[in-house]
C-alpha cells in the first residue's frame, strides 16, 4: 500500500500536501516566544542570510507587539512570510539556536516569523511607502524573489521601478518551485499583493526580454538594469531516451504540479534521478500525487547527496526509497517510458566516480523525473555587452555591490549564486539595490565606467 | 522515614501544610475534600460581620508563559452566613478529628469578639486566627489591616480574645507596615499563642491600557487590592526572618506567602516557620498539589536526616546577619565552564551593560566569553542570567584567613571616610573611559 492515494479533489490534495509548518495560533506563538533566551549577538541572526533581528522580533511577539515584530522582519527581508515557511531553517537560524547545544528543541523561528507576518498581512498593515521620487528609473528583469526584493528596496529609496516578467505570475520559483507542503500558492500571492500594494512598482507580466532590441531600449530608458532571471530548464545531459513520453525534468514537473496539481500526470512507478533538494521534492511530490512506488536513484552514496538531510528524511517519510551509487545510462521504452537503465558506480578516495563495467540493469517504471540540475541562461546573458560569466555559467559580480562587468547591469539570486534559496536571493537583491542607490547618488549615472 | 506531624502552639496536624484562610476554605465541602486529599489543616475563610462582595475580584501578573506569578484580589471576608459556617466546621471535625481546623475571625466590638470566639469554640475549632491583615474593604471599616497597623489596638483586641479563648490563638499580621516586628511583639504582649504572616500586600495589579482602568474592573472602575502568589515570597521570607529574630519574640510562627512547593516550605521552615499556609497555589492548581508537597518534603528530610519537622525550624537563622557583620575580605569571582557554555553571550551583555565590564569576547570569532578577573567584583549577575545549570560558578579567591567586617572597622575606627582611603570600595575598580562607549 502506498503512503498516499491519488488525490482527486481539492480536499484530498490538501490532505496529501499538508503544511509542514502550519500557522501557529496566538497561544502557541506566545509559549514558543517565551522560550527565547534573547542571546547577545545572536547566532540565529548571524545564520540568517538576510540578518533579521530574530531575538527582537520574538521578544516583540512575546510582549504583544506582533505588528512591530512583522515590521522588524520586513525591514530585513521582504519575503518575510515566504521565508518563514520555505527556508531550510534547521540549516540556518534554527540550526544555530543555542538550545541545540543543550539538546533542547530550538526555537521554531520560521513559524514565529510567519505568525507575525501573516497577522500583519491579514490586517494589511502599511509599514512602508515609496520614498520621494528621485527622478531615476530602474528596470528589472525577472519578478522572482530577487527581482521583487530589489524593487521594494528601490521604491523605498524613491526610484521608479519597472519589472519585466516572462510568466504571468510574480515570485518566480517561490511559486513554480517550492514544494506545496511548505507553502501554498495563495500565501505566496498574498505576500506579493501585500508588497505591491505598499511599494507600488510596476510588473509587466508575460513580457520576456529576449532580444538585443529590447535590451537596447531598456538601456536607454533606465538608469540601471537589475538581472534577476534565475536559472533555466533542467539539464538533460543528452541522456538517451529523454524525449520519451513521461520522461520529464524535475523543475518542469514541479512547475506544472504547482499550478495544476489535479491534472499533473504521475506514473505508478516513478524513478527520480538526482540527489539534490529538487530531487527530494520531486520524489516526495510524486508520492503525494499517488505514485505507488517512488525510487530515488543517485550516482553517489547517501552521504554524498547534496540535499539537506531533513529533505531526505521527509522524502522517506512519504514512502520514497533510495538507491545509491547508480548512474543513468538510458531511458527505455518505445514512445513512452517503460524503464530506466542504470549502471553501478564506485567512488575512489578522491571522490572520482567511475562506472562498474557490465553492471547495468534496468528498473521497470512508467515515469522518469530528471532532477539533474538547472541550466544557466548563458545565451541570453551573451547578448549583454561586457557581461562576464564564470565557468559554471554564473554571472560574475562585485560581491560587495552586485554590479556586473557591464556597469549598467547589476545581478543577484540564482543567476549569480548558481541556485540557492529564496532567502539568499532576497538578501543579495536588497544589497544590490542599496549599491545601485549609492553609486547613482555618487555619480548620477551608471553609463560611464563608474564601478565602485 | 521522616515524621511530618507538626504542633503549632498546641494545634496538632498530620503535616505542616495548611490551607490559608481564603476561597479554598470557603466551605465544608472544600475543606473536607482537601483533608481527604491529604492536607494537614485549614484556616477557615474569615468569619465575621455581613459583607457584600463585588464582581469581578481578581487580577494577575503573568510572566512570559507563566500565569499568575503574582495574584491580586479585592475580595472581603466570607459572605456566607455564620451559622452555616459553624455547622460545617462541626461536621468537618466529626469526619476529620485529627486534622487542624482553625477559625479565622474579624469583627469590630469587644462583645462581637467574645461572642464569635465562643461560637467557633463550640463548633469544635482547634484554634483561632485573628485576621488583622486584609488590606482592602475591611480596613476602611476599622478592621483587618487597620488593626494590624496599630500595635496598641492590636494588643487590645488580642487581650479581649484571650479573655474567652480556650483554644490556641494565632494573630495574622499584615505586611503593609514599615516594621512588622512591632505588631508581632504587640501580639506577644497581648498573650497570643502564635503569629502567622503574611497577609496580602496592598497592590494595584495592572492597568487595562485600552480603557484606562486598572484591574480587576468593576463596571469601568477599580480599586487597590491585596497581592500574593509566588512573587511575594521573598518579601514574606524577610518579614518572617525579622519576626523570628526579633528579641522578645517567643511565639511559634505559621509562614504564609507565595508557597507553592516543598522547596518553598523548607525555606520557610529554615527561617523559623513551624508550619505553612497556602492559598494562591491551590487557587491555581487545586488541592492535588498536596501529593507533591508531602512527598518532596519527606524526601528532603530523609536525605538531610531530619526526623521531625521541628528539627528544621530556624536552621538558617544563625546565618542571617545584618550587612555590617559580613566578611569584607571574602572574595569570589565568576568562572565559566567552556564545555558547558552554549554561547548565548547573555553573561557578556549582562556584565557589560548591567554590571562591571568584566566579561570579554574572543577576538577570533569564537563565542565562549571569558572573565576579566581584575574587573570582576563577584556580584553573581552572570551566573544568574546564564541559562545553563552550573556553567558559570562563583569561585572563592581569598585564602579564607582574613575576616573583617564593617562593624569591626567602625569600632576600631578603621572605616574609610574619604574616597582616597585604600579601604574605600570603588578605589581600585577599573572602568572604561566614557567615550569608549562610542567606539564602534
Ligand atoms: C524545485 C525547487 C524547489 C525549491 N524549494 C525551495 C525551498 O523550499 N526553499 C527555498 O528557500 N528555496 C527553494 N528553491 C530555490 C528558490 O526557489 C530560488 O533560490 C529562488 O526562487 C531564486 O530566486 P531568483 O529571483 O533568483 O530566481 P527565480 O525565482 O528563478 O525567478 C526568476 C524570474 O525571472 C523570470 N525570468 C527569467 N528570465 C527572464 C527573461 N529573460 N525575461 C523576463 N523574465 C525572465 C522567471 O520567469 C522568474 O519569474 C527551490 C527551487 C526549486 C527549483
Ligand atoms: C481571594 C483571596 C481572598 C483572601 N481572603 C482572606 C481572608 O478572608 N482572610 C485572611 O486572613 N486572608 C485572606 N487572604 C490571604 C491569604 O490567606 C494569604 O495570606 C495570602 O494569599 C498569601 O498566601 P499565598 O501567597 O499562598 O496566596 C485571601 C487571599 C486571596 C487571594
Ligand atoms: S560576577 Fe558580576 S562582575 Fe563578575 S563577571 Fe559576573 S557579572 Fe561581571
Short mmCIF file of N, CA, C and O in Angstrom, two decimals, chain A residues 30-31 33-43 46 59 62 98-99 101-102, chain B residues 62-67 340-346 348-349 361 367 387-389:
data_model
loop_
_atom_site.label_atom_id
_atom_site.label_comp_id
_atom_site.label_asym_id
_atom_site.label_seq_id
_atom_site.Cartn_x
_atom_site.Cartn_y
_atom_site.Cartn_z
N UNK A 30 2.82 32.55 21.68
CA UNK A 30 3.17 33.13 22.98
C UNK A 30 4.10 32.19 23.75
O UNK A 30 5.15 32.58 24.26
N UNK A 31 3.73 30.92 23.82
CA UNK A 31 4.57 29.97 24.54
C UNK A 31 5.93 29.82 23.88
O UNK A 31 6.96 29.81 24.55
N UNK A 33 7.51 31.88 21.92
CA UNK A 33 8.34 33.08 22.02
C UNK A 33 8.85 33.26 23.45
O UNK A 33 9.90 33.85 23.67
N UNK A 34 8.12 32.71 24.41
CA UNK A 34 8.57 32.79 25.81
C UNK A 34 9.90 32.08 26.02
O UNK A 34 10.63 32.40 26.94
N UNK A 35 10.17 31.07 25.17
CA UNK A 35 11.38 30.28 25.41
C UNK A 35 12.65 30.97 24.96
O UNK A 35 13.75 30.55 25.31
N UNK A 36 12.51 32.01 24.13
CA UNK A 36 13.72 32.62 23.56
C UNK A 36 14.59 33.22 24.66
O UNK A 36 14.10 33.91 25.55
N UNK A 37 15.89 32.97 24.58
CA UNK A 37 16.81 33.46 25.62
C UNK A 37 17.24 34.89 25.38
O UNK A 37 17.81 35.52 26.25
N UNK A 38 17.01 35.41 24.18
CA UNK A 38 17.45 36.76 23.83
C UNK A 38 18.97 36.85 23.88
O UNK A 38 19.55 37.72 24.53
N UNK A 39 19.61 35.94 23.19
CA UNK A 39 21.08 35.90 23.14
C UNK A 39 21.66 37.22 22.67
O UNK A 39 21.06 37.94 21.89
N UNK A 40 22.85 37.49 23.15
CA UNK A 40 23.59 38.66 22.67
C UNK A 40 24.25 38.30 21.35
O UNK A 40 24.77 37.20 21.21
N UNK A 41 24.24 39.22 20.38
CA UNK A 41 24.90 38.97 19.09
C UNK A 41 24.47 37.57 18.61
O UNK A 41 25.30 36.71 18.33
N UNK A 42 23.18 37.38 18.54
CA UNK A 42 22.62 36.03 18.48
C UNK A 42 23.07 35.23 17.26
O UNK A 42 23.09 35.74 16.14
N UNK A 43 23.42 33.96 17.49
CA UNK A 43 23.86 33.10 16.40
C UNK A 43 22.79 32.93 15.32
O UNK A 43 23.13 32.76 14.15
N UNK A 46 23.10 35.72 12.88
CA UNK A 46 24.27 35.53 12.03
C UNK A 46 24.02 34.47 10.96
O UNK A 46 24.57 34.52 9.88
N UNK A 59 10.86 38.75 20.85
CA UNK A 59 10.50 39.49 22.07
C UNK A 59 9.27 40.36 21.83
O UNK A 59 8.40 40.50 22.69
N UNK A 62 6.31 38.20 21.99
CA UNK A 62 6.03 37.83 23.38
C UNK A 62 5.42 38.97 24.17
O UNK A 62 4.63 38.75 25.08
N UNK A 98 21.10 28.35 20.20
CA UNK A 98 21.98 27.78 21.23
C UNK A 98 21.32 26.61 21.98
O UNK A 98 22.01 25.80 22.58
N UNK A 99 20.01 26.53 21.91
CA UNK A 99 19.35 25.39 22.56
C UNK A 99 19.86 24.05 22.02
O UNK A 99 19.88 23.06 22.73
N UNK A 101 22.71 23.16 21.55
CA UNK A 101 23.89 22.73 22.30
C UNK A 101 23.51 22.08 23.61
O UNK A 101 24.34 21.49 24.28
N UNK A 102 22.28 22.27 24.02
CA UNK A 102 21.82 21.62 25.26
C UNK A 102 20.90 20.46 24.94
O UNK A 102 20.21 19.96 25.82
N UNK B 62 1.24 37.91 34.83
CA UNK B 62 1.80 36.76 34.11
C UNK B 62 3.21 37.11 33.70
O UNK B 62 3.48 38.23 33.30
N UNK B 63 4.13 36.17 33.82
CA UNK B 63 5.48 36.42 33.35
C UNK B 63 5.81 35.45 32.23
O UNK B 63 5.84 34.24 32.44
N UNK B 64 6.02 35.99 31.03
CA UNK B 64 6.23 35.14 29.86
C UNK B 64 5.12 34.09 29.82
O UNK B 64 3.97 34.39 29.92
N UNK B 65 5.52 32.81 29.72
CA UNK B 65 4.49 31.79 29.57
C UNK B 65 3.91 31.34 30.91
O UNK B 65 3.11 30.41 30.94
N UNK B 66 4.31 31.98 32.00
CA UNK B 66 3.80 31.54 33.30
C UNK B 66 2.70 32.47 33.78
O UNK B 66 2.87 33.67 33.88
N UNK B 67 1.58 31.85 34.11
CA UNK B 67 0.44 32.64 34.57
C UNK B 67 0.46 32.75 36.09
O UNK B 67 0.96 31.90 36.79
N UNK B 340 30.46 23.58 29.04
CA UNK B 340 29.01 23.67 29.22
C UNK B 340 28.41 24.87 28.48
O UNK B 340 27.22 24.90 28.21
N UNK B 341 29.24 25.85 28.19
CA UNK B 341 28.75 27.10 27.60
C UNK B 341 28.02 26.84 26.28
O UNK B 341 28.50 26.09 25.43
N UNK B 342 26.85 27.45 26.13
CA UNK B 342 26.11 27.31 24.87
C UNK B 342 26.27 28.54 23.98
O UNK B 342 25.65 28.65 22.93
N UNK B 343 27.07 29.47 24.42
CA UNK B 343 27.46 30.62 23.59
C UNK B 343 26.32 31.61 23.34
O UNK B 343 26.24 32.22 22.29
N UNK B 344 25.44 31.75 24.31
CA UNK B 344 24.36 32.73 24.14
C UNK B 344 24.85 34.14 24.43
O UNK B 344 24.22 35.12 24.04
N UNK B 345 25.97 34.25 25.15
CA UNK B 345 26.58 35.55 25.48
C UNK B 345 25.68 36.45 26.33
O UNK B 345 25.87 37.65 26.38
N UNK B 346 24.71 35.85 27.00
CA UNK B 346 23.88 36.66 27.90
C UNK B 346 24.72 37.20 29.06
O UNK B 346 24.51 38.32 29.52
N UNK B 348 27.80 38.04 28.92
CA UNK B 348 28.60 39.16 28.41
C UNK B 348 27.79 40.45 28.45
O UNK B 348 28.22 41.45 29.01
N UNK B 349 26.60 40.42 27.86
CA UNK B 349 25.85 41.66 27.77
C UNK B 349 25.36 42.11 29.15
O UNK B 349 25.30 43.30 29.45
N UNK B 361 34.85 39.09 25.03
CA UNK B 361 34.54 38.13 23.96
C UNK B 361 35.82 37.89 23.16
O UNK B 361 36.58 38.83 22.92
N UNK B 367 32.85 32.02 20.28
CA UNK B 367 31.80 32.71 21.03
C UNK B 367 31.82 32.51 22.55
O UNK B 367 30.99 33.08 23.24
N UNK B 387 21.74 30.54 31.22
CA UNK B 387 20.64 29.57 31.13
C UNK B 387 21.06 28.13 31.37
O UNK B 387 20.22 27.24 31.36
N UNK B 388 22.35 27.90 31.55
CA UNK B 388 22.83 26.52 31.71
C UNK B 388 23.19 26.27 33.17
O UNK B 388 23.94 27.04 33.76
N UNK B 389 22.65 25.20 33.70
CA UNK B 389 22.89 24.85 35.09
C UNK B 389 24.40 24.66 35.33
O UNK B 389 25.07 23.97 34.56
#
